Coordinates of C-alpha atoms and ligand atoms in Angstrom, one line a residue:
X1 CA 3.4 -9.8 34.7
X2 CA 1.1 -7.7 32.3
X3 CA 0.5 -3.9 32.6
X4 CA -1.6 -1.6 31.2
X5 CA 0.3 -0.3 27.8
X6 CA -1.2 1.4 24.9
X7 CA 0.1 2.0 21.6
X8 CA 1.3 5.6 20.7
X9 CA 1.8 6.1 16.8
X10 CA 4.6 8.5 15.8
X11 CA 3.9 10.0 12.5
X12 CA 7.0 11.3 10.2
X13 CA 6.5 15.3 10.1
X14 CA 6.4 15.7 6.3
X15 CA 10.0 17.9 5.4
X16 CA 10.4 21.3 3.4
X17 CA 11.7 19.1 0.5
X18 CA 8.9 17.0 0.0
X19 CA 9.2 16.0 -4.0
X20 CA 8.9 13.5 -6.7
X21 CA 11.7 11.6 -8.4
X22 CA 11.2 8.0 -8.8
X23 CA 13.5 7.1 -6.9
X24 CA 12.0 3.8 -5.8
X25 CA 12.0 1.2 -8.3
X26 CA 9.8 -1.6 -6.9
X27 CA 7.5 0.9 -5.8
X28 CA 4.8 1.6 -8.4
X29 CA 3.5 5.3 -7.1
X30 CA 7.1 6.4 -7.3
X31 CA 8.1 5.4 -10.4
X32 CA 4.6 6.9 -12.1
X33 CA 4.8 10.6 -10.6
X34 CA 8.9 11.2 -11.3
X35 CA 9.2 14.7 -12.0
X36 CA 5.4 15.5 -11.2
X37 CA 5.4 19.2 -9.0
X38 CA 4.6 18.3 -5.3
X39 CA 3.4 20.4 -2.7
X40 CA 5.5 20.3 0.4
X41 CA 3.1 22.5 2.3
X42 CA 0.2 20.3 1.8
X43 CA 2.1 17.1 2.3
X44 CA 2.8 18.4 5.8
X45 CA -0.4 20.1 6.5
X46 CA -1.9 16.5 5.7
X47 CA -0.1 14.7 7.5
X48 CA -0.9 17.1 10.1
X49 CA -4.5 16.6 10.2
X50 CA -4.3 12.9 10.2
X51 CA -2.5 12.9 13.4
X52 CA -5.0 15.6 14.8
X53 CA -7.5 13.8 14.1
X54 CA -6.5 10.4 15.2
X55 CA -5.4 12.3 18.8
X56 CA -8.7 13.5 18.7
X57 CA -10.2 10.3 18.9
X58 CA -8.6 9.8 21.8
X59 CA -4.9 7.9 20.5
X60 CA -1.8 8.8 22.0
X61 CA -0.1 10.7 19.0
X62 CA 3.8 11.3 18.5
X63 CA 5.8 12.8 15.8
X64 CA 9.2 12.4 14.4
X65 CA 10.7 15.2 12.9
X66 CA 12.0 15.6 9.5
X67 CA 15.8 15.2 8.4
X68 CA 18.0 17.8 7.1
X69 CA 18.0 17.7 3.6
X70 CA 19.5 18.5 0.9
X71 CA 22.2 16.4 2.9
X72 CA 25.2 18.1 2.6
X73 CA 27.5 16.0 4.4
X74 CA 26.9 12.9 2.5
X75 CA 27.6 15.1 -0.9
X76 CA 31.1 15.9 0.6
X77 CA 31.7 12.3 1.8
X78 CA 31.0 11.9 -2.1
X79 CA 34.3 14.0 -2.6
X80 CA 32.2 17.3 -3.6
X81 CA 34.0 20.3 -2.0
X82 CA 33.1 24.3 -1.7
X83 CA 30.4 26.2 -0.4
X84 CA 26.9 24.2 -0.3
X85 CA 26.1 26.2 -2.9
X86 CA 29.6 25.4 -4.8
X87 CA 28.2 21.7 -4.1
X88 CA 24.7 22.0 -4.9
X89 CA 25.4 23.5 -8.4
X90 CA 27.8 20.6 -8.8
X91 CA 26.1 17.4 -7.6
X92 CA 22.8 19.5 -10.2
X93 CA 25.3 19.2 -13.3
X94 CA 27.0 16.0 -13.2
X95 CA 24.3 13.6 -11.1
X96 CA 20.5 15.1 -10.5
X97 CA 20.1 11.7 -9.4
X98 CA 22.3 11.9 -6.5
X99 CA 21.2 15.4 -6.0
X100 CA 17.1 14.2 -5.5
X101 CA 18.3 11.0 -3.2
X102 CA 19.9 13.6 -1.0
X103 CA 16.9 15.9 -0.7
X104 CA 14.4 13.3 -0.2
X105 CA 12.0 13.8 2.3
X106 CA 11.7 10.2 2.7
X107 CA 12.3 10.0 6.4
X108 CA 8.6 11.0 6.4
X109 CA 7.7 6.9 6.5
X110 CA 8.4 6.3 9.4
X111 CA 6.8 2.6 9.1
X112 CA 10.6 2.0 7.9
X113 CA 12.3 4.2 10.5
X114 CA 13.1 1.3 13.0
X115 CA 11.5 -2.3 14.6
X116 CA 10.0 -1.8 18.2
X117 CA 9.7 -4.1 20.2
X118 CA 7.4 -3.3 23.7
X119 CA 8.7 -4.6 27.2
X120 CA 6.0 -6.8 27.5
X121 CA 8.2 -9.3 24.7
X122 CA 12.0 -8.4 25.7
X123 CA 13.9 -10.2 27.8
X124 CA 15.2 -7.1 29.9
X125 CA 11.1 -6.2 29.8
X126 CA 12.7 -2.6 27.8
X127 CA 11.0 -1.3 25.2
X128 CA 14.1 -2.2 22.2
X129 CA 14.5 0.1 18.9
X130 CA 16.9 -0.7 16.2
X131 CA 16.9 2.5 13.4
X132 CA 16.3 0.4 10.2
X133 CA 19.3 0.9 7.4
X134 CA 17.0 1.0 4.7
X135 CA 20.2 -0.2 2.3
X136 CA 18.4 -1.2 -0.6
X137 CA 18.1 2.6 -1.6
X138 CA 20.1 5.0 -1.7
X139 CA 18.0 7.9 -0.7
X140 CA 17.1 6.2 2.1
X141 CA 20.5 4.6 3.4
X142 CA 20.8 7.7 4.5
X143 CA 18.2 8.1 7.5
X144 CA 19.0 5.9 10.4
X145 CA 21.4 7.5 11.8
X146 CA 19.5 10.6 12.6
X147 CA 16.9 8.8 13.3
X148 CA 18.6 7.1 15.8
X149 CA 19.7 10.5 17.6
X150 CA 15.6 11.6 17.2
X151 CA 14.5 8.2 19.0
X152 CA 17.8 8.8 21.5
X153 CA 16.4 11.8 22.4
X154 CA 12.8 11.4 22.6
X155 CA 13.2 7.8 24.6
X156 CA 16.4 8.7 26.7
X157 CA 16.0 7.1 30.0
X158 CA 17.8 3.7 29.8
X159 CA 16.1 1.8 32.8
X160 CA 12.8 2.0 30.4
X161 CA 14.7 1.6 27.0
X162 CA 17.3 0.3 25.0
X163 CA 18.7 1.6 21.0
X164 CA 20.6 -0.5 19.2
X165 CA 22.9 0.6 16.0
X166 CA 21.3 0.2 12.5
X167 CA 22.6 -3.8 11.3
X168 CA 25.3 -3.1 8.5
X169 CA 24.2 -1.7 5.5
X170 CA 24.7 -4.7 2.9
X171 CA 21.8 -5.9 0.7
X172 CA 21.8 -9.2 3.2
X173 CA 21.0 -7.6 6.1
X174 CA 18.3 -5.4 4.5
X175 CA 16.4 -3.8 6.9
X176 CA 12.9 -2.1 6.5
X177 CA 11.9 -1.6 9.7
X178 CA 8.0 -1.9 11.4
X179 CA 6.8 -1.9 7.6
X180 CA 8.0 -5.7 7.6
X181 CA 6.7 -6.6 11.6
X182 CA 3.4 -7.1 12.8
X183 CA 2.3 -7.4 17.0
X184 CA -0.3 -9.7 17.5
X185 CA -1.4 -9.8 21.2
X186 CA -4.4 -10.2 23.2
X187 CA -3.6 -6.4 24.4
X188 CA -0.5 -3.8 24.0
X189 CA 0.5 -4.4 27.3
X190 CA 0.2 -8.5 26.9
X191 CA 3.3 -10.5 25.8
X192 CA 2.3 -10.9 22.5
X193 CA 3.6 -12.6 18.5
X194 CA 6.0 -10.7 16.4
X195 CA 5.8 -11.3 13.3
X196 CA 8.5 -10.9 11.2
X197 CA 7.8 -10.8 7.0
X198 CA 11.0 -11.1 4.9
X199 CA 11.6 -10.7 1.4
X200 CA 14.2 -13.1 0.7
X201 CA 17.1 -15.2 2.5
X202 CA 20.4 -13.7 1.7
X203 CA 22.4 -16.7 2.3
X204 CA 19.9 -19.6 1.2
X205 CA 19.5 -19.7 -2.1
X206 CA 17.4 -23.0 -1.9
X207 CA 14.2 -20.2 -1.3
X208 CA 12.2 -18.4 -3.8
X209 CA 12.9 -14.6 -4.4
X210 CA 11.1 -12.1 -6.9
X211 CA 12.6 -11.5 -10.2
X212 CA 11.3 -8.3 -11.4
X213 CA 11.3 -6.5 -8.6
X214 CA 14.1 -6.4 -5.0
X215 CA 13.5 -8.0 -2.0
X216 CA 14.2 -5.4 0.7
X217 CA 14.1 -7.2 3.6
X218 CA 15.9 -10.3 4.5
X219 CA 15.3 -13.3 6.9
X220 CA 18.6 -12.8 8.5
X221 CA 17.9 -9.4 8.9
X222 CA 15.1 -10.2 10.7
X223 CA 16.6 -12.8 12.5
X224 CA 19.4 -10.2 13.9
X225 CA 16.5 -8.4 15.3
X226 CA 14.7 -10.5 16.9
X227 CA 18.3 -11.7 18.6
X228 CA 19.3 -8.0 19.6
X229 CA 15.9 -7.0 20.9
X230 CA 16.0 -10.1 23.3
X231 CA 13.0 -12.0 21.7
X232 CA 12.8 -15.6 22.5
X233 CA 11.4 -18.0 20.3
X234 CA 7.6 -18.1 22.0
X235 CA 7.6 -14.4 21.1
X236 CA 8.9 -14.3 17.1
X237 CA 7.8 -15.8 14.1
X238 CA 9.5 -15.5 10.4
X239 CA 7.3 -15.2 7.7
X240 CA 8.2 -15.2 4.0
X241 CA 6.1 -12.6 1.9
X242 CA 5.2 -13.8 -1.7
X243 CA 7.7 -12.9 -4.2
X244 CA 5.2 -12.9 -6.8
X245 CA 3.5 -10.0 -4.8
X246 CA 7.0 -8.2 -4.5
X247 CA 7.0 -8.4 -8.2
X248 CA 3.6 -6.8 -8.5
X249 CA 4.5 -3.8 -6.7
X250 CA 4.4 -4.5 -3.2
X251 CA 7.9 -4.0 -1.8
X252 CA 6.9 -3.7 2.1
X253 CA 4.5 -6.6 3.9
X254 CA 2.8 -3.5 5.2
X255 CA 1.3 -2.8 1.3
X256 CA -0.6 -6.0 1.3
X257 CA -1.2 -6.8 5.6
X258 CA -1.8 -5.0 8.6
X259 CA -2.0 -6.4 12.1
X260 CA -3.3 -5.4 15.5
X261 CA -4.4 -6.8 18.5
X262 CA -5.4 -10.5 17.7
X263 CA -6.2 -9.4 14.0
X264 CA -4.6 -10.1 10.9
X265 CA -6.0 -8.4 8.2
X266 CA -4.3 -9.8 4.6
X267 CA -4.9 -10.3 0.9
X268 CA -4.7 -13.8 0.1
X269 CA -1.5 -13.1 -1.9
X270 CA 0.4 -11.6 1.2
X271 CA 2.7 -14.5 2.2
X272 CA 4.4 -17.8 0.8
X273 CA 3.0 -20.1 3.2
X274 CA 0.0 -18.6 4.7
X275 CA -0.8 -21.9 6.7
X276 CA 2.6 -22.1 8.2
X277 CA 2.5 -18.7 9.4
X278 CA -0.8 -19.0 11.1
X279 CA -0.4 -22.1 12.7
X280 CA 3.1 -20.5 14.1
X281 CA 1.2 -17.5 15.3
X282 CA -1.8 -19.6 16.7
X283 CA 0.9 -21.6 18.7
X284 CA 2.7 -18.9 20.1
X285 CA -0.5 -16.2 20.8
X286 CA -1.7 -16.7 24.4
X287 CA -4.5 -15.2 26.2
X288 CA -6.5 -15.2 23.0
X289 CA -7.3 -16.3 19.5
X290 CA -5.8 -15.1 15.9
X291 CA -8.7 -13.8 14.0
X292 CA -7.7 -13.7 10.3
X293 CA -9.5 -11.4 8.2
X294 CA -8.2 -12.3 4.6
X295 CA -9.1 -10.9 1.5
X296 CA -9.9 -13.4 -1.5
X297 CA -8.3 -11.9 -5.0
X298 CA -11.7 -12.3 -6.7
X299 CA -13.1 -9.8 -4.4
X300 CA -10.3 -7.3 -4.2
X301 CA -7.6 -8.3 -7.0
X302 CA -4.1 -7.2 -6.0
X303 CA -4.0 -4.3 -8.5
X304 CA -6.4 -2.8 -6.7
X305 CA -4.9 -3.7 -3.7
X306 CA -1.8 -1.8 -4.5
X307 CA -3.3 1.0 -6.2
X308 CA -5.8 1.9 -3.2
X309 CA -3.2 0.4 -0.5
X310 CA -6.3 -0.7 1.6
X311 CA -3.9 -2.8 3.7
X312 CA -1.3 0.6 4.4
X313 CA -4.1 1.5 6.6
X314 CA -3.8 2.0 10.5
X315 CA -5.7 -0.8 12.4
X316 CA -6.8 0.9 15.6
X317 CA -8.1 -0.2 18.7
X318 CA -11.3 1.7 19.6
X319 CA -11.7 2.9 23.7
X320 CA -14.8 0.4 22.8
X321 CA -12.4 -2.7 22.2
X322 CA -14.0 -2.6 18.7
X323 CA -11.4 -1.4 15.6
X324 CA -11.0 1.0 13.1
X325 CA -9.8 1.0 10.2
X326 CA -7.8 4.5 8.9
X327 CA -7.8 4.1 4.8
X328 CA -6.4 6.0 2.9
X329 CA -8.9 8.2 0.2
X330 CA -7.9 5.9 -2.8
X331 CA -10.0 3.2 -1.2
X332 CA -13.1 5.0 -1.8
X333 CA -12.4 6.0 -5.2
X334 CA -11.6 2.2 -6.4
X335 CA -15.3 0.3 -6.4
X336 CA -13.5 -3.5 -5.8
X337 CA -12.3 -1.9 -2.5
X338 CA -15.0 0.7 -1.4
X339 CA -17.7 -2.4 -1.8
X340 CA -16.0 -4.7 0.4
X341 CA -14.7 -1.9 3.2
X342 CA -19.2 -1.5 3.4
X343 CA -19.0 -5.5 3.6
X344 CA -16.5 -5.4 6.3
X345 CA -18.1 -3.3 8.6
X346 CA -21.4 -5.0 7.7
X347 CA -20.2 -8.6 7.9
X348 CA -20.1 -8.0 12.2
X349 CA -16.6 -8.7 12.2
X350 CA -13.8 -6.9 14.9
X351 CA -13.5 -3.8 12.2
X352 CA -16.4 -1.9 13.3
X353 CA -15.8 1.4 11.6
X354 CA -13.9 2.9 9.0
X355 CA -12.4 6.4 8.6
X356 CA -11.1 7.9 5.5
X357 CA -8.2 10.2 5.5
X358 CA -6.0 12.3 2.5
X359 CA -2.5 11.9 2.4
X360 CA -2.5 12.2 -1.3
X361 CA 1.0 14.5 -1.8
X362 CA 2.3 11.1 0.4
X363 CA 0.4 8.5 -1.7
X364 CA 1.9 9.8 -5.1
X365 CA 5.6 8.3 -3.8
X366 CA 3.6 5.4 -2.3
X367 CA 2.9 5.7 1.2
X368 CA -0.2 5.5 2.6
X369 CA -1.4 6.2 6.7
X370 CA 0.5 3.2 8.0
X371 CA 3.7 4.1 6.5
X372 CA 3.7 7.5 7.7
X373 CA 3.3 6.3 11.1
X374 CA 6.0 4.0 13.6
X375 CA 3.7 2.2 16.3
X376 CA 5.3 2.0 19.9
X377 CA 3.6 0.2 22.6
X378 CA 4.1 1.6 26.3
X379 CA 3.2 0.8 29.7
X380 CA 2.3 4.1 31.4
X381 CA 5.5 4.6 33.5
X382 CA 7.0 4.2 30.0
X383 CA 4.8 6.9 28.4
X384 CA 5.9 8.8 31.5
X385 CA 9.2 8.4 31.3
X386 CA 10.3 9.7 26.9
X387 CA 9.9 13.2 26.4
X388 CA 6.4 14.4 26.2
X389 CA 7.2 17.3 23.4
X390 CA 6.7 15.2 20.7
X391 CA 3.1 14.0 21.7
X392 CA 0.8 16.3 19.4
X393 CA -1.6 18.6 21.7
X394 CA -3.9 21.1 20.7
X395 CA -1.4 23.8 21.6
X396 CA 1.3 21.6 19.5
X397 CA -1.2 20.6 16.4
X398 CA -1.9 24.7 16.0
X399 CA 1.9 25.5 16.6
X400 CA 3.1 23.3 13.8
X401 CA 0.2 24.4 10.9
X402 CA 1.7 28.0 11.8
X403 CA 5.6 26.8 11.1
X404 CA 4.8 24.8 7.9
X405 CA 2.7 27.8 6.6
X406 CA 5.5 30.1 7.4
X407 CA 8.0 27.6 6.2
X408 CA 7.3 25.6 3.4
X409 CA 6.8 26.3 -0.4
X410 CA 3.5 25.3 -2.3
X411 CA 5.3 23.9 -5.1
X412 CA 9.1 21.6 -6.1
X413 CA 10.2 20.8 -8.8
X414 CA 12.8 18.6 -9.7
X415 CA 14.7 21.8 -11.0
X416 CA 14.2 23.6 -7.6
X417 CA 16.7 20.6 -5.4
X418 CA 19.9 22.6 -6.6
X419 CA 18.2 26.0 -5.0
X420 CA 20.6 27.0 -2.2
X421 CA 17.3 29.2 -0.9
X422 CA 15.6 25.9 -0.5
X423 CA 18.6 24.4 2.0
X424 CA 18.6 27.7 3.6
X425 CA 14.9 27.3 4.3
X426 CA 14.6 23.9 5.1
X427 CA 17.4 24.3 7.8
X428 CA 15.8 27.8 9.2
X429 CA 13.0 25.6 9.7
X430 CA 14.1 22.5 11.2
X431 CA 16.4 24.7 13.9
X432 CA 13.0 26.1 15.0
X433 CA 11.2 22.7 15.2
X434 CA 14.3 21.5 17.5
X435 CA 13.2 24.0 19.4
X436 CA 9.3 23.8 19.2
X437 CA 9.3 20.1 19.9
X438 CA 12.7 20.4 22.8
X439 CA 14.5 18.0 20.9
X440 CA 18.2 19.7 21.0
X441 CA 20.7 19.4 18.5
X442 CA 20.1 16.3 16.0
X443 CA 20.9 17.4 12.9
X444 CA 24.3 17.8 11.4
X445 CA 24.3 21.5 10.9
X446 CA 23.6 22.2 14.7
X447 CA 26.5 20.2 15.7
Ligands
SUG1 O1 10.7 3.6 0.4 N1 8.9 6.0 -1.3 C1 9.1 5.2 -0.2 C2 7.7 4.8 0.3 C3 7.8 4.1 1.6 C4 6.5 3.5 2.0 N2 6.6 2.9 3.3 C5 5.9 1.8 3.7 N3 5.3 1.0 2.9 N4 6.0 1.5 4.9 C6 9.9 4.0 -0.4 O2 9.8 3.4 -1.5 C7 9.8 7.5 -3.1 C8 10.6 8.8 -3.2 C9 10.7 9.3 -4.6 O3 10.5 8.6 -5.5 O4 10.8 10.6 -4.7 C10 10.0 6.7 -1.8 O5 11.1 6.7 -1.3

């Protein structure tokens, strides 16, 4: 039975600690700002107004708020002891490295927070989330579990949905979250295709993997997914990305394809065996046809690809039925891209329109639109039934632009991690947001 569902996009509310420290090896943008000076305040306020204006348009927009960080409590389960300040000027002398993975405001991707999977696909017709445990990095190892409490507590009531724990946290079950699944459906509230991307098969050695470069996502992650969120074999398909991609730079499927609806919209690179994986998607689609939209090297090579991440754009269905594409800035300032975005709307094509936003502070550690948003498809006794507090109104949008001003710094260094000022700040601030956005007590230091 299909109901009417659309798809709300919860954006990751950039953190006080918003910085720069390479921490990402894979991940091109990261590596080349380490140590730049970021602006935390404009981080947040553009992420802010990409979310205003996508709810202006009409789109049901959610946030997810930030984590605590610095992360005390994983610097004393690394055996440092005294005051947080005691600990801070430790963890500063004898590892900065450990000190920036534990103040990353990385939880701001929220592409990677966790897999959804609507009712319309489940077996027990609940919408399933499963945190992602993010294992191949440190810094980010760190995040499912309070996202798990965030999405607990925004999506409570367990006749609509179910949460699952993050799979353990071992390189073979890698997990990266919605950054490595596409839905393809005829409409949100349709049964539709998900599409699962993988980096690598832990245990089959028999498949290709990158060399340069990790895999951060495995098949039998994946598969574990697919099993726990109660998706039967009409409703998941396995997809291997191309490991030569991974070894250019593109360490989520998400920096080189983005789906929606019956679109696929993919640089020719994207995945191992692009024939197998649309044949299994054309099998499996019902109610309508795969349109594949795929981008030919020779018109945008990868580089260019990855360096304007045209495919980390949102793919949005318009109120027309049309879409629109959400690029980030970068697209218009690389010609390969900004010529065939004019060809795309031109060419009469499903992508009608495209809008260009500026998440540059977000960009420079490599995440563009689509990774600072986690797409969740709801029927409308769903959306009726999670905690509306998080869904960005005018009253909300103005609220927040008045806490991060009276919050956050204009500038972080790598020096400024080890100030206890800055922990003091950043939890001031996230106590108040618990409160703005009537999520009660997530984070360690309320507990
Ligand atoms: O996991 N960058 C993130 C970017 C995540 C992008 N998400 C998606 N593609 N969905 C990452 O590599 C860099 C942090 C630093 O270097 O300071 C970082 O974590």
């Amino acid at each position: 039975m299909s109901r009417h569902a659309i798809e709300a996009n919860f954006d990751g509310l950039v953190g006080p600690t918003h910085n720069y420290a390479g921490l990402s090896w894979g991940n091109v943008a990261s590596k080349s700002n380490v140590n730049a000076v970021s602006n935390p305040k404009e981080a947040a306020l553009q992420g802010l107004q990409k979310m205003k204006r996508l709810a202006d348009r009409g789109y049901v927009q959610g946030i997810l708020p930030p984590h605590e960080r610095p992360h005390i409590p994983t610097l004393k389960a690394l055996g440092f002891s005294g005051s947080d300040a005691d600990i801070l000027k430790a963890v500063a002398a004898e590892n900065p490295v450990v000190l920036a993975a534990i103040a990353s405001a990385s939880c701001m991707w929220t592409a990677n927070a966790a897999t959804v999977s609507p009712s319309a696909d489940t077996a027990d017709r609940r919408v399933h989330f499963t945190p992602a445990n993010l294992s191949a990095k440190f810094h980010r190892s760190i995040e499912h579990e309070v996202t798990g409490r965030a999405l607990k507590s925004i999506f409570t009531d367990e006749a609509y949905f179910a949460h699952h724990h993050a799979l353990p946290s071992v390189s073979q079950f890698g997990d990266e979250g919605a950054a490595n699944h596409t839905r393809l459906c005829s409409a949100h509230g349709e049964p539709g295709v998900e599409l699962f991307v993988y980096g690598q098969a832990a245990f089959d050695e028999s498949l290709p993997a990158p060399v340069r470069f990790p895999a951060r996502q495995t098949l039998e992650a994946s598969q574990a997914i697919a099993r726990l969120h109660g998706l039967t074999d009409d409703h998941r398909v396995f997809a291997q990305q191309n490991p030569a991609a991974i070894d250019f730079g593109v360490f989520h499927n998400d920096v080189i394809a983005v789906g929606n609806g019956n679109v696929l919209f993919y640089h020719e690179q994207a995945f191992l065996d692009e024939q197998r994986l649309l044949s299994d998607v054309r099998s499996k689609l019902k109610g309508t046809q795969l349109e594949a939209i795929k981008v030919m090297e020779s018109d945008v090579p990868l580089t260019d690809a990855v360096a304007s991440y045209l495919f980390n754009s949102q793919l949005l269905t318009t109120p027309q039925g049309d879409m629109l594409l959400a690029v980030p800035g970068e697209c218009r300032e690389i010609a390969s891209v900004s010529h065939f975005l004019d060809r795309l709307v031109a060419s009469g094509g499903p992508i009608k329109a495209v809008e260009v936003f500026d998440v540059k502070q977000s960009m420079r550690n490599g995440g563009g639109p689509a990774c600072l948003r986690l797409r969740v498809a709801l029927t409308d006794e769903e959306l009726g039934a999670m905690h509306p507090g998080v869904l960005l109104s005018d009253g909300l949008f103005e609220r927040l632009n008045i806490w991060v001003e009276g919050h956050y710094r204009d500038e972080l260094s790598q020096a400024d991690l080890a100030d206890p000022m800055l922990l003091d700040e950043s939890r001031h601030a996230l106590d108040e947001l618990t409160g703005i956005l009537g999520l009660g007590s997530i984070y360690d230091f309320q507990r």
